[in-house]
Short mmCIF file of C-alpha atoms in Angstrom, two decimals:
data_model
loop_
_atom_site.label_atom_id
_atom_site.label_comp_id
_atom_site.label_asym_id
_atom_site.label_seq_id
_atom_site.Cartn_x
_atom_site.Cartn_y
_atom_site.Cartn_z
CA MET A 1 -27.91 105.27 -76.74
CA PHE A 2 -24.15 105.25 -76.66
CA TRP A 3 -24.28 105.11 -72.87
CA PHE A 4 -26.61 102.19 -73.09
CA LEU A 5 -24.44 100.24 -75.52
CA VAL A 6 -21.42 100.79 -73.31
CA VAL A 7 -23.44 99.72 -70.30
CA ARG A 8 -24.56 96.56 -72.13
CA MET A 9 -20.98 95.70 -73.00
CA LEU A 10 -19.28 96.53 -69.69
CA GLY A 11 -22.03 96.38 -67.14
CA ARG A 12 -23.28 92.81 -67.28
CA HIS A 13 -22.66 92.50 -63.55
CA GLY A 14 -23.21 96.14 -62.59
CA LEU A 15 -21.33 99.19 -63.89
CA ARG A 16 -19.84 101.84 -61.62
CA TRP A 17 -21.15 105.34 -62.22
CA THR A 18 -17.59 106.68 -62.33
CA ASP A 19 -16.93 104.50 -65.42
CA LEU A 20 -19.28 106.73 -67.41
CA ASP A 21 -17.03 109.72 -66.72
CA HIS A 22 -14.21 107.81 -68.36
CA VAL A 23 -16.37 107.12 -71.43
CA HIS A 24 -17.24 110.79 -71.95
CA GLY A 25 -14.00 112.31 -70.69
CA ASP A 26 -13.60 116.08 -70.67
CA ASN A 27 -13.50 116.57 -74.43
CA PRO A 28 -16.55 118.66 -75.43
CA VAL A 29 -16.26 117.60 -79.08
CA ALA A 30 -16.45 113.95 -78.15
CA SER A 31 -19.32 114.64 -75.79
CA ARG A 32 -21.35 116.43 -78.45
CA TRP A 33 -20.66 113.64 -80.95
CA VAL A 34 -21.84 111.00 -78.50
CA GLU A 35 -24.92 112.84 -77.34
CA LYS A 36 -26.09 114.23 -80.67
CA SER A 37 -24.78 112.40 -83.70
CA ASN A 38 -24.58 108.85 -82.41
CA LEU A 39 -27.60 108.97 -80.15
CA GLN A 40 -29.99 110.62 -82.59
CA MET A 41 -28.91 108.68 -85.65
CA MET A 42 -28.94 105.24 -84.03
CA SER A 43 -32.13 105.91 -82.11
CA ALA A 44 -34.04 106.97 -85.21
CA ILE A 45 -32.81 104.02 -87.28
CA ALA A 46 -33.57 101.39 -84.66
CA ASN A 47 -36.68 103.00 -83.14
CA ILE A 48 -34.82 103.00 -79.83
CA GLY A 49 -34.90 105.75 -77.26
CA GLU A 50 -32.86 106.18 -74.10
CA TRP A 51 -34.20 106.64 -70.60
CA ILE A 52 -32.51 107.22 -67.23
CA LEU A 53 -34.16 106.72 -63.86
CA ASP A 54 -32.62 108.33 -60.77
CA LEU A 55 -33.58 105.99 -57.94
CA GLN A 56 -32.98 108.57 -55.23
CA SER A 57 -35.04 111.43 -56.67
CA GLN A 58 -37.36 109.20 -58.75
CA GLU A 59 -36.80 111.59 -61.65
CA ILE A 60 -36.83 110.03 -65.08
CA PHE A 61 -35.34 111.28 -68.32
CA TRP A 62 -36.83 110.37 -71.71
CA SER A 63 -34.99 110.95 -74.97
CA ARG A 64 -36.76 112.37 -78.00
CA GLU A 65 -37.29 108.87 -79.44
CA VAL A 66 -38.90 107.56 -76.25
CA ARG A 67 -41.31 110.49 -76.32
CA ARG A 68 -42.06 109.76 -79.96
CA ILE A 69 -42.83 106.11 -79.14
CA HIS A 70 -45.28 107.21 -76.42
CA GLU A 71 -46.75 109.90 -78.72
CA VAL A 72 -46.22 112.81 -76.34
CA ASP A 73 -44.93 116.29 -77.19
CA ALA A 74 -41.26 117.24 -77.11
CA THR A 75 -41.53 119.03 -73.78
CA TYR A 76 -43.17 116.17 -71.91
CA ALA A 77 -41.24 115.34 -68.72
CA PRO A 78 -42.89 112.40 -66.92
CA SER A 79 -42.52 111.31 -63.32
CA PHE A 80 -41.86 107.65 -62.66
CA SER A 81 -45.56 107.04 -61.91
CA ASP A 82 -46.49 108.83 -65.15
CA ALA A 83 -44.07 106.69 -67.12
CA ILE A 84 -45.32 103.34 -65.88
CA ALA A 85 -48.95 104.44 -66.30
CA PHE A 86 -48.56 103.91 -70.06
CA PHE A 87 -48.36 100.17 -69.37
CA PRO A 88 -51.63 98.24 -68.79
CA ASP A 89 -52.14 96.75 -65.33
CA GLY A 90 -50.67 93.30 -66.02
CA ALA A 91 -47.73 94.68 -67.94
CA ARG A 92 -47.16 97.38 -65.32
CA SER A 93 -46.72 94.82 -62.55
CA ARG A 94 -44.28 92.81 -64.69
CA LEU A 95 -42.35 96.00 -65.43
CA THR A 96 -41.98 97.07 -61.81
CA GLU A 97 -41.07 93.53 -60.77
CA GLY A 98 -38.45 93.32 -63.50
CA LEU A 99 -36.92 96.68 -62.58
CA GLN A 100 -36.80 95.66 -58.93
CA ASN A 101 -35.04 92.41 -59.85
CA CYS A 102 -32.59 94.43 -61.94
CA ILE A 103 -31.76 96.57 -58.92
CA THR A 104 -31.54 93.63 -56.52
CA SER A 105 -29.47 91.36 -58.74
CA ARG A 106 -27.43 94.24 -60.26
CA LYS A 107 -27.78 92.52 -63.63
CA PRO A 108 -29.22 93.86 -66.89
CA TRP A 109 -32.86 93.07 -67.62
CA GLU A 110 -35.13 93.24 -70.68
CA MET A 111 -38.70 92.37 -71.58
CA GLU A 112 -41.31 92.95 -74.29
CA LEU A 113 -44.39 94.70 -72.93
CA PRO A 114 -47.50 96.40 -74.35
CA ILE A 115 -48.21 100.10 -73.87
CA VAL A 116 -51.08 102.44 -74.68
CA THR A 117 -49.75 105.72 -76.06
CA ALA A 118 -50.97 109.19 -75.13
CA LYS A 119 -53.12 109.09 -78.29
CA GLY A 120 -54.68 105.76 -77.31
CA ASN A 121 -52.73 103.59 -79.76
CA ASP A 122 -51.63 100.10 -78.76
CA ARG A 123 -47.93 99.43 -79.18
CA TRP A 124 -45.32 96.94 -78.08
CA VAL A 125 -41.97 98.03 -76.64
CA ARG A 126 -38.90 96.12 -75.62
CA VAL A 127 -37.63 97.64 -72.40
CA TYR A 128 -33.93 97.35 -71.49
CA ALA A 129 -32.47 98.30 -68.12
CA THR A 130 -28.95 98.20 -66.63
CA PRO A 131 -28.10 99.17 -63.02
CA ILE A 132 -25.54 101.90 -62.37
CA VAL A 133 -23.62 101.34 -59.11
CA GLN A 134 -22.01 104.09 -57.01
CA ASP A 135 -20.41 103.43 -53.62
CA ASP A 136 -21.73 99.87 -53.73
CA THR A 137 -25.29 101.12 -54.18
CA VAL A 138 -27.49 101.07 -57.28
CA VAL A 139 -28.24 104.75 -57.82
CA LYS A 140 -29.60 104.83 -61.34
CA LEU A 141 -31.11 102.63 -64.04
CA VAL A 142 -29.96 103.39 -67.56
CA GLY A 143 -31.92 101.79 -70.32
CA ALA A 144 -33.71 101.97 -73.60
CA ALA A 145 -37.17 101.46 -75.04
CA GLN A 146 -37.51 100.05 -78.55
CA ASP A 147 -40.72 100.10 -80.60
CA VAL A 148 -41.17 96.45 -81.65
CA THR A 149 -44.85 96.69 -82.60
CA ASP A 150 -44.32 95.62 -86.22
CA MET A 151 -42.06 92.77 -85.18
CA VAL A 152 -44.56 91.47 -82.59
CA HIS A 153 -47.44 91.67 -85.07
CA ALA A 154 -45.40 89.87 -87.72
CA ARG A 155 -44.51 87.18 -85.21
CA GLU A 156 -48.15 86.80 -84.20
CA GLU A 157 -49.26 86.60 -87.83
CA LEU A 158 -46.60 83.98 -88.50
CA ALA A 159 -47.79 81.95 -85.50
CA VAL A 160 -51.41 82.20 -86.67
CA SER A 161 -50.47 81.19 -90.21
CA ARG A 162 -48.43 78.29 -88.91
CA ARG A 163 -51.30 77.12 -86.73
CA ARG A 164 -53.75 77.41 -89.63
CA LEU A 165 -51.41 75.37 -91.78
CA GLU A 166 -51.12 72.74 -89.06
CA MET A 167 -54.91 72.60 -88.64
CA ALA A 168 -55.37 72.29 -92.40
CA ALA A 169 -52.73 69.57 -92.52
CA GLU A 170 -54.39 67.68 -89.67
CA GLY A 171 -57.86 68.00 -91.21
CA ALA A 172 -56.70 66.92 -94.65
CA SER A 173 -54.40 64.12 -93.42
CA ILE A 174 -51.35 65.99 -94.74
CA GLY A 175 -47.81 66.01 -93.39
CA LEU A 176 -45.09 68.50 -94.28
CA TRP A 177 -41.56 67.33 -95.08
CA ASP A 178 -38.27 68.94 -96.03
CA TRP A 179 -35.32 67.13 -97.62
CA ASP A 180 -31.84 68.65 -97.28
CA VAL A 181 -30.20 66.85 -100.20
CA THR A 182 -26.72 68.24 -99.55
CA ASN A 183 -26.55 67.02 -95.94
CA ASP A 184 -28.76 63.96 -96.53
CA ARG A 185 -31.40 64.84 -93.94
CA LEU A 186 -35.17 64.36 -94.21
CA TRP A 187 -37.36 66.21 -91.71
CA THR A 188 -41.05 65.45 -91.24
CA HIS A 189 -43.49 67.58 -89.25
CA PRO A 190 -44.46 66.01 -85.88
CA THR A 191 -48.20 66.15 -86.70
CA TRP A 192 -47.64 63.63 -89.49
CA TRP A 193 -46.28 61.07 -87.07
CA GLN A 194 -49.21 61.74 -84.75
CA HIS A 195 -51.61 61.21 -87.65
CA LEU A 196 -50.03 57.83 -88.30
CA GLY A 197 -50.48 56.83 -84.66
CA PHE A 198 -46.94 57.29 -83.36
CA GLU A 199 -46.58 58.69 -79.85
CA GLN A 200 -43.91 61.21 -80.82
CA GLY A 201 -42.23 62.70 -83.86
CA ARG A 202 -38.89 61.84 -85.39
CA ASP A 203 -35.76 63.90 -85.81
CA ALA A 204 -34.35 64.64 -89.26
CA VAL A 205 -32.67 61.46 -90.51
CA PRO A 206 -30.68 60.27 -93.55
CA ASP A 207 -32.57 58.72 -96.47
CA ALA A 208 -31.41 55.24 -95.52
CA ILE A 209 -33.18 55.57 -92.16
CA ALA A 210 -36.24 57.37 -93.56
CA ASP A 211 -36.72 54.61 -96.15
CA LYS A 212 -37.27 52.02 -93.43
CA VAL A 213 -40.91 53.14 -93.10
CA ILE A 214 -41.59 52.31 -96.79
CA HIS A 215 -42.97 48.90 -97.79
CA PRO A 216 -40.17 46.70 -99.20
CA ASP A 217 -42.15 46.04 -102.39
CA ASP A 218 -42.52 49.78 -103.04
CA LEU A 219 -39.02 50.89 -102.01
CA PRO A 220 -37.13 50.07 -105.26
CA ARG A 221 -39.59 52.15 -107.30
CA VAL A 222 -39.42 55.06 -104.81
CA VAL A 223 -35.61 55.05 -104.83
CA ALA A 224 -35.53 54.87 -108.64
CA ASN A 225 -37.90 57.84 -108.94
CA ARG A 226 -35.82 59.81 -106.44
CA ARG A 227 -32.59 59.05 -108.31
CA ALA A 228 -34.12 60.07 -111.65
CA PHE A 229 -35.42 63.27 -110.06
CA LEU A 230 -31.94 64.25 -108.87
CA ASP A 231 -30.16 63.16 -112.05
CA ASN A 232 -32.49 65.23 -114.22
CA SER A 233 -32.65 68.20 -111.80
CA SER A 234 -36.43 68.04 -112.10
CA ARG A 235 -38.72 70.45 -110.31
CA GLN A 236 -41.27 67.95 -109.01
CA LEU A 237 -40.91 64.64 -107.18
CA VAL A 238 -44.00 62.41 -106.90
CA ASN A 239 -44.29 58.96 -105.35
CA GLU A 240 -47.01 56.65 -104.06
CA PHE A 241 -46.09 53.96 -101.59
CA ARG A 242 -47.17 52.12 -98.47
CA HIS A 243 -45.98 53.71 -95.21
CA ILE A 244 -45.93 51.87 -91.91
CA ASP A 245 -48.14 53.32 -89.16
CA GLY A 246 -47.96 53.25 -85.37
CA SER A 247 -49.76 49.90 -85.16
CA GLY A 248 -47.43 48.21 -87.64
CA GLU A 249 -49.94 48.25 -90.51
CA TRP A 250 -49.30 49.68 -93.97
CA ARG A 251 -51.07 52.79 -95.28
CA TRP A 252 -50.99 54.16 -98.81
CA ILE A 253 -49.28 57.55 -98.98
CA SER A 254 -48.83 60.06 -101.79
CA SER A 255 -45.63 62.10 -101.54
CA MET A 256 -45.38 65.31 -103.58
CA GLY A 257 -42.40 67.66 -103.45
CA ARG A 258 -40.84 70.53 -105.37
CA SER A 259 -37.26 71.71 -105.68
CA THR A 260 -36.72 74.79 -103.53
CA ALA A 261 -32.93 75.31 -103.73
CA TRP A 262 -30.17 74.62 -106.23
CA GLY A 263 -26.39 74.64 -106.09
CA ALA A 264 -24.02 76.62 -108.30
CA ASP A 265 -23.91 73.63 -110.68
CA GLY A 266 -27.70 73.69 -111.06
CA ARG A 267 -28.27 70.50 -109.11
CA VAL A 268 -31.09 70.30 -106.59
CA THR A 269 -29.95 70.85 -102.99
CA ARG A 270 -33.30 71.06 -101.18
CA VAL A 271 -36.78 69.67 -101.76
CA SER A 272 -39.91 70.54 -99.77
CA GLY A 273 -43.26 68.86 -100.00
CA VAL A 274 -46.21 67.11 -98.39
CA TYR A 275 -47.34 63.62 -97.56
CA VAL A 276 -51.02 62.93 -98.20
CA ASP A 277 -52.77 59.94 -96.64
CA ILE A 278 -54.60 58.35 -99.60
CA HIS A 279 -55.20 54.96 -97.98
CA GLU A 280 -59.01 55.04 -97.95
CA ARG A 281 -59.10 56.52 -101.46
CA LYS A 282 -56.61 53.94 -102.73
CA ILE A 283 -58.53 51.04 -101.19
CA ALA A 284 -61.82 52.43 -102.51
CA ALA A 285 -60.32 52.74 -106.00
CA GLU A 286 -59.00 49.18 -105.85
CA GLN A 287 -62.39 47.95 -104.68
CA ALA A 288 -64.14 49.86 -107.44
CA LEU A 289 -61.74 48.42 -110.03
CA TYR A 290 -62.27 44.95 -108.62
CA ALA A 291 -66.06 45.39 -108.66
CA ALA A 292 -65.95 46.51 -112.30
CA HIS A 293 -64.37 43.20 -113.34
CA HIS A 294 -65.72 40.67 -110.83
CA ASP A 295 -68.95 39.22 -109.58
CA MET A 296 -69.22 40.55 -106.03
CA MET A 297 -70.96 37.49 -104.61
CA THR A 298 -68.69 34.75 -105.89
CA GLY A 299 -65.50 36.72 -106.56
CA LEU A 300 -65.24 35.25 -110.07
CA VAL A 301 -64.61 37.48 -113.08
CA ASN A 302 -67.76 39.00 -114.58
CA ARG A 303 -68.96 39.13 -118.17
CA THR A 304 -66.99 42.33 -118.92
CA GLU A 305 -63.66 40.85 -117.80
CA PHE A 306 -64.44 37.48 -119.38
CA THR A 307 -65.14 39.15 -122.73
CA ARG A 308 -61.86 41.04 -122.51
CA LEU A 309 -59.94 37.84 -121.73
CA ILE A 310 -61.59 35.96 -124.62
CA GLU A 311 -60.77 38.77 -127.06
CA GLU A 312 -57.18 38.88 -125.80
CA ARG A 313 -56.68 35.13 -126.17
CA VAL A 314 -58.42 34.93 -129.52
CA SER A 315 -56.07 37.63 -130.81
CA ALA A 316 -53.04 35.78 -129.40
CA SER A 317 -54.26 32.50 -130.92
CA MET A 318 -54.77 34.07 -134.36
CA ASN A 319 -51.21 35.33 -134.21
CA GLY A 320 -50.02 31.83 -133.52
CA GLN A 321 -48.76 32.71 -130.06
CA THR A 322 -50.92 30.31 -128.07
CA SER A 323 -54.13 28.28 -128.03
CA PHE A 324 -56.97 28.14 -125.57
CA ALA A 325 -60.20 26.30 -124.81
CA VAL A 326 -63.51 27.18 -123.15
CA LEU A 327 -65.12 24.71 -120.76
CA ALA A 328 -68.82 25.15 -119.90
CA MET A 329 -70.20 23.78 -116.63
CA ASP A 330 -73.81 23.62 -115.51
CA LEU A 331 -75.28 23.33 -112.00
CA ASP A 332 -77.92 20.57 -112.16
CA ARG A 333 -81.13 21.08 -110.15
CA PHE A 334 -80.01 24.54 -109.04
CA LYS A 335 -83.51 25.95 -109.50
CA SER A 336 -84.94 23.36 -107.15
CA ILE A 337 -82.46 24.47 -104.47
CA ASN A 338 -83.69 28.06 -104.75
CA ASP A 339 -87.32 26.92 -104.76
CA THR A 340 -87.14 24.45 -101.87
CA ILE A 341 -84.41 25.70 -99.55
CA GLY A 342 -84.33 29.39 -100.56
CA HIS A 343 -82.21 31.86 -102.45
CA GLU A 344 -79.76 32.22 -99.56
CA ALA A 345 -79.02 28.52 -99.89
CA GLY A 346 -78.61 28.96 -103.63
CA ASP A 347 -76.10 31.76 -103.01
CA ILE A 348 -74.15 29.50 -100.64
CA VAL A 349 -73.98 26.85 -103.35
CA LEU A 350 -72.73 29.38 -105.92
CA VAL A 351 -70.06 30.68 -103.54
CA GLY A 352 -68.98 27.14 -102.64
CA VAL A 353 -68.68 26.06 -106.25
CA ALA A 354 -66.80 29.26 -107.14
CA LYS A 355 -64.34 28.64 -104.32
CA ARG A 356 -63.69 25.09 -105.54
CA LEU A 357 -63.20 26.30 -109.10
CA SER A 358 -60.72 28.97 -107.94
CA VAL A 359 -58.77 26.69 -105.59
CA ASN A 360 -58.55 23.63 -107.81
CA ARG A 361 -57.98 25.19 -111.22
CA ARG A 362 -54.79 24.40 -113.10
CA GLY A 363 -52.46 26.65 -115.06
CA SER A 364 -53.78 30.04 -116.13
CA GLY A 365 -57.45 29.12 -116.40
CA THR A 366 -59.92 31.77 -115.26
CA PRO A 367 -63.28 30.78 -113.71
CA TYR A 368 -66.22 32.91 -114.83
CA ARG A 369 -69.59 33.33 -113.08
CA ARG A 370 -71.44 31.34 -115.70
CA ALA A 371 -69.26 28.34 -115.04
CA ILE A 372 -66.33 29.02 -117.35
CA GLY A 373 -63.01 27.66 -116.04
CA THR A 374 -60.28 25.02 -116.17
CA PRO A 375 -61.00 23.00 -113.04
CA LEU A 376 -59.84 19.73 -111.62
CA PHE A 377 -63.05 18.00 -112.58
CA GLU A 378 -62.92 15.20 -110.03
CA ALA A 379 -62.66 17.67 -107.14
CA HIS A 380 -66.03 19.19 -108.02
CA ASP A 381 -68.13 16.06 -107.66
CA GLN A 382 -68.42 16.51 -103.89
CA PRO A 383 -71.51 17.76 -102.06
CA VAL A 384 -71.69 21.44 -101.12
CA GLY A 385 -72.81 22.16 -97.53
CA VAL A 386 -76.10 24.12 -97.29
CA GLY A 387 -77.14 24.82 -93.70
CA ARG A 388 -77.65 21.45 -91.99
CA GLY A 389 -77.96 19.56 -95.24
CA CYS A 390 -76.00 19.39 -98.47
CA ALA A 391 -76.55 19.72 -102.20
CA ASP A 392 -75.14 16.72 -104.06
CA GLY A 393 -74.24 16.11 -107.66
CA LEU A 394 -74.82 19.67 -108.80
CA ILE A 395 -72.22 20.05 -111.48
CA GLY A 396 -72.52 18.82 -115.00
CA LEU A 397 -69.62 19.37 -117.41
CA GLY A 398 -69.72 20.13 -121.08
CA LEU A 399 -66.93 21.11 -123.46
CA VAL A 400 -67.70 24.02 -125.75
#
């Protein structure tokens, strides 16, 4: 191992074999320390074993750790063909090609490759090789083999977990974000921008730039919530706002984050969270709320909302805050329209009258389906178009 480390430091462009004699010298104490103490201790700790390939004789030396990695006994002395046979076909060809390039270029080489041990176990090793030059000829390869099985599996599991998270985020219309408060940088995962219809992601940007995607009417509230979150060193930051998409339209977004790092003074230095696309849910909720208080055909308030408004204004009037009046209007001969022209024509009349009541009302008056409102009376004495004909003189007024 010591040889290998020296080779890695001094032999980036090919190390002369005679240089190794200088490393060891003639001191037997130093030699024993290098070969036993340093080699065995470092090899065991790092799961690294040393190997040496003599290119002229094709003899190969394996250290104790290399034999342990390959699960062979302590007396096993492989030939070169035996050694490379532990690598599956595809890996074996990459190994031999890499070693040949190492010899040709006279530069160190390394690669992670799979092996099948003598006991049939699958492992991953990182193979290192450095050429040793003597008389301008590469005569040996000195290298190491490190067992990186656990590291490769951990990396693979991390990649799988990351992909699962990305798939879940895509399926649930979720985007990950990370806010570095100290350096004023907000990073958003590229899949979020793709979900919103942008061709490519965005780099981490300061808040002032990130806020440009928020609807101007929502921005003051978002900024105020963010400031209160930081001032109070809270653990959770929640906002709902409209976010611009790739087509220039606005979509409702829920942003939820939690503090993940704090400074020595206890103030939040990093926040991580998710964006959730709630546009359809938000619109559906608004539509449901609208439907609960309005007549869906005419768009006027329904009985429930009208009753609430009456109770509210009666209470205000009794407290001396204001006064109000109720105006009742009747549609003359409406039944004959339904009977002669049809209910569709009657619906057109209702919608037309409702539109005129809504457009021409004054002040804070509220039209109600059963003809409650504060209209401009003269504007309602016009015929309402029904198909090719018209319904004339439909509205009669009465003050209640």
